[in-house]
Coordinates of C-alpha atoms and ligand atoms in Angstrom, one line a residue:
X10 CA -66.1 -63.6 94.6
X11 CA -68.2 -63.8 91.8
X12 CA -67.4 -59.6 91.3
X13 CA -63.5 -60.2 90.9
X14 CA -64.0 -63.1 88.9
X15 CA -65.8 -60.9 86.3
X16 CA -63.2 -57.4 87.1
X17 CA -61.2 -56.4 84.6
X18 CA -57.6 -57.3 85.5
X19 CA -56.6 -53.6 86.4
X20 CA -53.9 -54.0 88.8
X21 CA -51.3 -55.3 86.1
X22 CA -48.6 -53.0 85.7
X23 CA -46.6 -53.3 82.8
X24 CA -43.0 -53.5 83.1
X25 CA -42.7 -50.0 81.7
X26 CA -44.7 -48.4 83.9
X27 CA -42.3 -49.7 86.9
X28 CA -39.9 -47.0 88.2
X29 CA -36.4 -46.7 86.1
X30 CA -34.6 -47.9 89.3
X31 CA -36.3 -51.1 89.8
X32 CA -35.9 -51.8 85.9
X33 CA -32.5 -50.9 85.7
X34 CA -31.7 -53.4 88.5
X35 CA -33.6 -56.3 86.8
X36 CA -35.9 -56.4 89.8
X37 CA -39.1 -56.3 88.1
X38 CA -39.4 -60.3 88.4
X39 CA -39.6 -59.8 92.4
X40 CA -43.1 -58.7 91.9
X41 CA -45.8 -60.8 90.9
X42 CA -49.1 -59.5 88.8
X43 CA -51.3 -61.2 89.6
X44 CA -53.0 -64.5 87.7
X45 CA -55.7 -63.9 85.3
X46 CA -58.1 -66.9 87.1
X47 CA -57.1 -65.5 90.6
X48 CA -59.8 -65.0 92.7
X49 CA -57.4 -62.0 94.6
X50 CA -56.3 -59.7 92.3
X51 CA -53.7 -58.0 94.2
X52 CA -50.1 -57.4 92.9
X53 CA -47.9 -59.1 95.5
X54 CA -44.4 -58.0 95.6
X55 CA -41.4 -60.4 96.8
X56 CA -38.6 -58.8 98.7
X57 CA -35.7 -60.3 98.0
X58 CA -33.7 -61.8 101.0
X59 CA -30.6 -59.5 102.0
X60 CA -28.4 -62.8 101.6
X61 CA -29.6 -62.9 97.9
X62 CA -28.3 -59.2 96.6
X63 CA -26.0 -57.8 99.6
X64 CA -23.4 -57.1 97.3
X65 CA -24.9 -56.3 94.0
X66 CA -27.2 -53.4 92.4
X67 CA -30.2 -54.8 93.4
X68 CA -29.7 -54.1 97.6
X69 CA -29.9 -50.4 96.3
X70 CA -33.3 -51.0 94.5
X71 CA -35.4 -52.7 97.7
X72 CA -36.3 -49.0 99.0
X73 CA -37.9 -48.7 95.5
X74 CA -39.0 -52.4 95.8
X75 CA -40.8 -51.6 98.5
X76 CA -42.3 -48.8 97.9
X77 CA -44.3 -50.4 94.9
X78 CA -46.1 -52.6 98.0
X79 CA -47.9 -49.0 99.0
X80 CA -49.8 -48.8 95.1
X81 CA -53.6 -50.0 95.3
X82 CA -54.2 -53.5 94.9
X83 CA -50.8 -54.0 95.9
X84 CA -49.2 -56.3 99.2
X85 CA -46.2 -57.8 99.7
X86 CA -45.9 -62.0 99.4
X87 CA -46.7 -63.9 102.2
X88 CA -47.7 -67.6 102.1
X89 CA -48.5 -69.7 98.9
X90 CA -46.7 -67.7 96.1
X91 CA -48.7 -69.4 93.2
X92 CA -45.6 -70.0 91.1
X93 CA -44.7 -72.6 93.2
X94 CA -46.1 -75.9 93.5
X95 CA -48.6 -76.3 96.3
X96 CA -47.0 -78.1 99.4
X97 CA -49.5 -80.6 101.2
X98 CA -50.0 -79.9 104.7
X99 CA -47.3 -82.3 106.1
X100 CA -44.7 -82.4 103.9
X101 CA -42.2 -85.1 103.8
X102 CA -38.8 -85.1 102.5
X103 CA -40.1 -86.6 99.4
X104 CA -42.0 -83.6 98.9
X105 CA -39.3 -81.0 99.2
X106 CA -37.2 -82.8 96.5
X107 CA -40.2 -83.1 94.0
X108 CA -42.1 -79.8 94.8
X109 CA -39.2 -77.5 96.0
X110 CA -35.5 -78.2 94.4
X111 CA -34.6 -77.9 91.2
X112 CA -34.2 -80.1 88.8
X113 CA -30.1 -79.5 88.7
X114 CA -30.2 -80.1 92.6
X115 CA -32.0 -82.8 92.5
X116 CA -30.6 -84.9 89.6
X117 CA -27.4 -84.2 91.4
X118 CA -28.4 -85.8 94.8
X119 CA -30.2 -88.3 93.8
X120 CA -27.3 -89.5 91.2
X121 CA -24.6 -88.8 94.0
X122 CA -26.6 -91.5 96.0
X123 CA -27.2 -93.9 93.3
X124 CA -23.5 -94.0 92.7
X125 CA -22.8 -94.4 96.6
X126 CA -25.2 -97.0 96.2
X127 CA -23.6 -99.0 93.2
X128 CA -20.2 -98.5 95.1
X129 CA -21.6 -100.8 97.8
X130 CA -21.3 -98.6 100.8
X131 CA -23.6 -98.8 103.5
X132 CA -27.4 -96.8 104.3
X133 CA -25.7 -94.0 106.1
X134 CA -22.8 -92.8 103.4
X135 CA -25.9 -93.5 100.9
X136 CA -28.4 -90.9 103.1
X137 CA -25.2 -88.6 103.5
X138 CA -24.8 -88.7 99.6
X139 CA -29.0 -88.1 99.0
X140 CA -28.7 -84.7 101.3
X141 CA -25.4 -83.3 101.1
X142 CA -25.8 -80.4 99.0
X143 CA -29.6 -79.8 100.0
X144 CA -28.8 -76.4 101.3
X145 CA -27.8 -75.3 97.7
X146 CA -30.9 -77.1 96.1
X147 CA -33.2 -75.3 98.7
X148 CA -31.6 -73.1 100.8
X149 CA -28.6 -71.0 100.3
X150 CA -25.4 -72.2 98.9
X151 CA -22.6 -70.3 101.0
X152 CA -21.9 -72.3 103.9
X153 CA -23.7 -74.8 102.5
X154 CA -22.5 -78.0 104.0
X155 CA -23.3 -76.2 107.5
X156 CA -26.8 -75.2 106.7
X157 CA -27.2 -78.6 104.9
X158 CA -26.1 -80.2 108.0
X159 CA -28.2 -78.4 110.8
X160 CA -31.3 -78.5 108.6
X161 CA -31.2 -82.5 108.5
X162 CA -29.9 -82.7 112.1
X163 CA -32.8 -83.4 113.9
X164 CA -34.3 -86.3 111.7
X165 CA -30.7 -88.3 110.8
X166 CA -28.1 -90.3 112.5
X167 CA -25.1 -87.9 114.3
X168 CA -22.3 -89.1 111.7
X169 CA -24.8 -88.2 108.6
X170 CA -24.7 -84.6 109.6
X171 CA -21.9 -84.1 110.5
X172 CA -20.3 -86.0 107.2
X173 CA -22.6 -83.5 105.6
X174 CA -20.9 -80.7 107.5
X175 CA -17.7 -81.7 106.7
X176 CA -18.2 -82.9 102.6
X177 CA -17.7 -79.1 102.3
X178 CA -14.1 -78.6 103.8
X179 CA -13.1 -82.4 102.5
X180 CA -13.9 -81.3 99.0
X181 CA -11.0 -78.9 99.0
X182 CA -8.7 -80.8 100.0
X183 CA -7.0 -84.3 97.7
X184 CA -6.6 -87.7 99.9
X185 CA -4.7 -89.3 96.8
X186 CA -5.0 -92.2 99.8
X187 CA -8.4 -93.1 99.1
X188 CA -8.0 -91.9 95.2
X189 CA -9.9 -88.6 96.0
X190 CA -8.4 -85.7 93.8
X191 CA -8.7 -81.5 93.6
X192 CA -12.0 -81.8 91.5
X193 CA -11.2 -80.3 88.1
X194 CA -14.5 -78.6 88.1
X195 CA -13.4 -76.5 91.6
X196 CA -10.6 -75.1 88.9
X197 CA -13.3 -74.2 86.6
X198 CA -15.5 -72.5 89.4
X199 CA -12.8 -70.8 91.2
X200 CA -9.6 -70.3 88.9
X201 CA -6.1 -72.3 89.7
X202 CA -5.3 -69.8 92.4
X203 CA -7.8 -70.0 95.0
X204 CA -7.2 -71.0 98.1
X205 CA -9.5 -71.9 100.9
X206 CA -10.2 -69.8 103.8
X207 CA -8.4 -70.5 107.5
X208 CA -11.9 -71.9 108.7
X209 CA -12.1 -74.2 105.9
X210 CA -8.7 -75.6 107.0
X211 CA -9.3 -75.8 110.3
X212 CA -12.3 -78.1 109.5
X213 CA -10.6 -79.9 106.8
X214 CA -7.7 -81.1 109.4
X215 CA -10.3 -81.6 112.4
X216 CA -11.8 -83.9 110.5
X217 CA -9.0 -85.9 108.8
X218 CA -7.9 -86.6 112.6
X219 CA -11.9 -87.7 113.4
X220 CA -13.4 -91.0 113.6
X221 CA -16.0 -90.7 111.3
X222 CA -13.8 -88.8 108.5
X223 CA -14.0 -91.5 105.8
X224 CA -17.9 -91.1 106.0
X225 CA -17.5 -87.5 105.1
X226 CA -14.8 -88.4 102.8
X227 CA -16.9 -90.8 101.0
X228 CA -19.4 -88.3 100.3
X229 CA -16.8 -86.0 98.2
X230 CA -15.6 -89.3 96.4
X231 CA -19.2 -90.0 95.3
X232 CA -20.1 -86.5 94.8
X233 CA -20.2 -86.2 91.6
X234 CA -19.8 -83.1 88.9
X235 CA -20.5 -84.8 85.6
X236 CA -23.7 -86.1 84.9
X237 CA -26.3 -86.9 82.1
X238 CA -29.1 -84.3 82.9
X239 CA -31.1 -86.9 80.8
X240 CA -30.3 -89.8 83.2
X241 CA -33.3 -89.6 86.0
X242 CA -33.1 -91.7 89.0
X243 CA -36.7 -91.4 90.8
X244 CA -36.8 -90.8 94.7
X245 CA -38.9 -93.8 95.1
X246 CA -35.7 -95.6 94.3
X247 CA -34.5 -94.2 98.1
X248 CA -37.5 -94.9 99.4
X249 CA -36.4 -97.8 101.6
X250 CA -33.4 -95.6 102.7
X251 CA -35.2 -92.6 103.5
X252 CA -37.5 -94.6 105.4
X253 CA -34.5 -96.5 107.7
X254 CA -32.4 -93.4 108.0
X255 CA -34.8 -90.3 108.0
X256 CA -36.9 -89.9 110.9
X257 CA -39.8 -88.0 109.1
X258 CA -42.2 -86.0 111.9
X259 CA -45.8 -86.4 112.3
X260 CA -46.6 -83.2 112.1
X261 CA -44.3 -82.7 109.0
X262 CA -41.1 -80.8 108.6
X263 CA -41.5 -77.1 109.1
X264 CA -44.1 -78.1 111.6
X265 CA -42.9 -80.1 114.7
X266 CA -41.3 -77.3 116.6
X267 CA -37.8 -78.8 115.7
X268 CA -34.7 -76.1 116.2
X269 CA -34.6 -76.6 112.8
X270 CA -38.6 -76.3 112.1
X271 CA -38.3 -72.7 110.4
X272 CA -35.8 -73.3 107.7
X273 CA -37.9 -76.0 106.3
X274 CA -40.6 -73.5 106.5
X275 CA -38.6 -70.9 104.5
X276 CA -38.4 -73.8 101.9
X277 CA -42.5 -74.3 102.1
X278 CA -42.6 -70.0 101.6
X279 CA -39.5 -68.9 100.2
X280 CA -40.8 -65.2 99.4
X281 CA -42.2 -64.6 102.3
X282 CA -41.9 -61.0 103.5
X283 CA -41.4 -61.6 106.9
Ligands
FE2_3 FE1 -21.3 -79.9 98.3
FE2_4 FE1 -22.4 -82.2 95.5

């Protein structure tokens, strides 16, 4: 212990010294030199997950990636990656927003549910509002209403997930009924002329003709785009909510053998190799 402390930090590599390949593809933040006051010295490298670059220079560079996990001193990620806060053993939901999402993500649920909450609807539209988009704060952000859904599943009411399913076909589609419009910002992100895919459709009309469709439909009308980044709302504010409507596990989520168990884990290690 006392040996490493004392070691000259040799296993930095300099950016430079990194092959062309991996430079030229801007991958040279996927591996991580190690920190001066670690006790292991070790380089670790993070592969990136093929959802992340399929598609773009980068998913030609993991052979050379990889490779750099074979130099001395030198292993790929796997558990705590010290950039990242440290997760206590059990973690609640609390924990994820606070130690895991962005702040963007974050201001943007919790806001989305203080508004649901102002508008007077009821615990489970609020709990819909406080999750909906925590696939793209932790997750992935394609799909991101299903992944959102399935990851919550297990711990909310029936018509919470699936309003959190369904947010995502609802939002592109106006129900001047209930004053919800074509958000202005979906123009922005995806130009006047995009349409939706047949799936989204498919799910948009399913669930216009389902019982539950103003709960999903309330989440896109308090979903909201524009928001102070200076204004915070604290979680403790959803305390009470959280506590009614979110059946937090003993054991912690990532760790009660839920269906659902391992994509909470990929939130605890995100860079895991494997
Ligand atoms: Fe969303
Ligand atoms: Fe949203």
């Amino acid at each position: 212990m006392s040996e490493s402390a004392e070691m000259e930090p040799t296993a930095r590599v300099l950016p430079h010294e990194l092959p062309a390949s991996l430079r030229e593809a801007g991958l040279t933040n996927w591996i991580r030199e190690p920190l001066d006051d670690a006790v292991d010295r070790r380089r670790r490298i993070i592969v990136p997950p093929a959802a992340a670059v399929m598609g773009t220079p980068a998913s030609a560079c993991k052979g050379a990636l990889m490779a750099e996990a074979r130099h001395p001193d030198t292993v790929f990620m796997m558990g705590d990656n010290p950039a990242l806060p440290a997760m206590p053993e059990r973690p609640t939901l609390k924990d994820f927003f606070l130690l895991r999402f962005g702040p963007g993500p974050r201001t943007h649920l919790l806001q989305s549910a203080r508004v649901a909450r102002e508008n007077g609807l009821g615990e489970k539209v609020i709990t819909a509002c406080l999750l909906h988009d925590i696939a793209i704060a932790g997750l992935l952000s394609a799909n991101h209403g299903y992944w959102g859904a399935q990851l919550v599943a297990p711990y909310v009411d029936e018509e919470v997930a699936w309003a959190i399913q369904k947010h995502e076909a609802l939002r592109y589609f106006p129900d001047e009924s209930v004053g919800y419009s074509y958000p202005q910002a979906y123009i922005d992100y995806f130009g006047p002329d995009y349409t939706p895919p047949d799936y989204i459709r498919r799910d948009h009309e399913a669930a216009r003709r389902h019982r539950w469709y103003m709960t999903a439909r309330l989440v896109t009308i308090n979903d909201i785009y524009s928001f102070d980044p200076n204004v915070v709302v604290d979680f403790d504010e959803f305390e009470d909510v959280v506590g009614r409507n979110f059946r937090q596990p003993e054991e912690g989520l990532g760790f009660d053998g839920s269906p659902v168990a391992h994509m909470w884990r990929t939130m605890i290690w995100p860079n895991n190799f494997l």
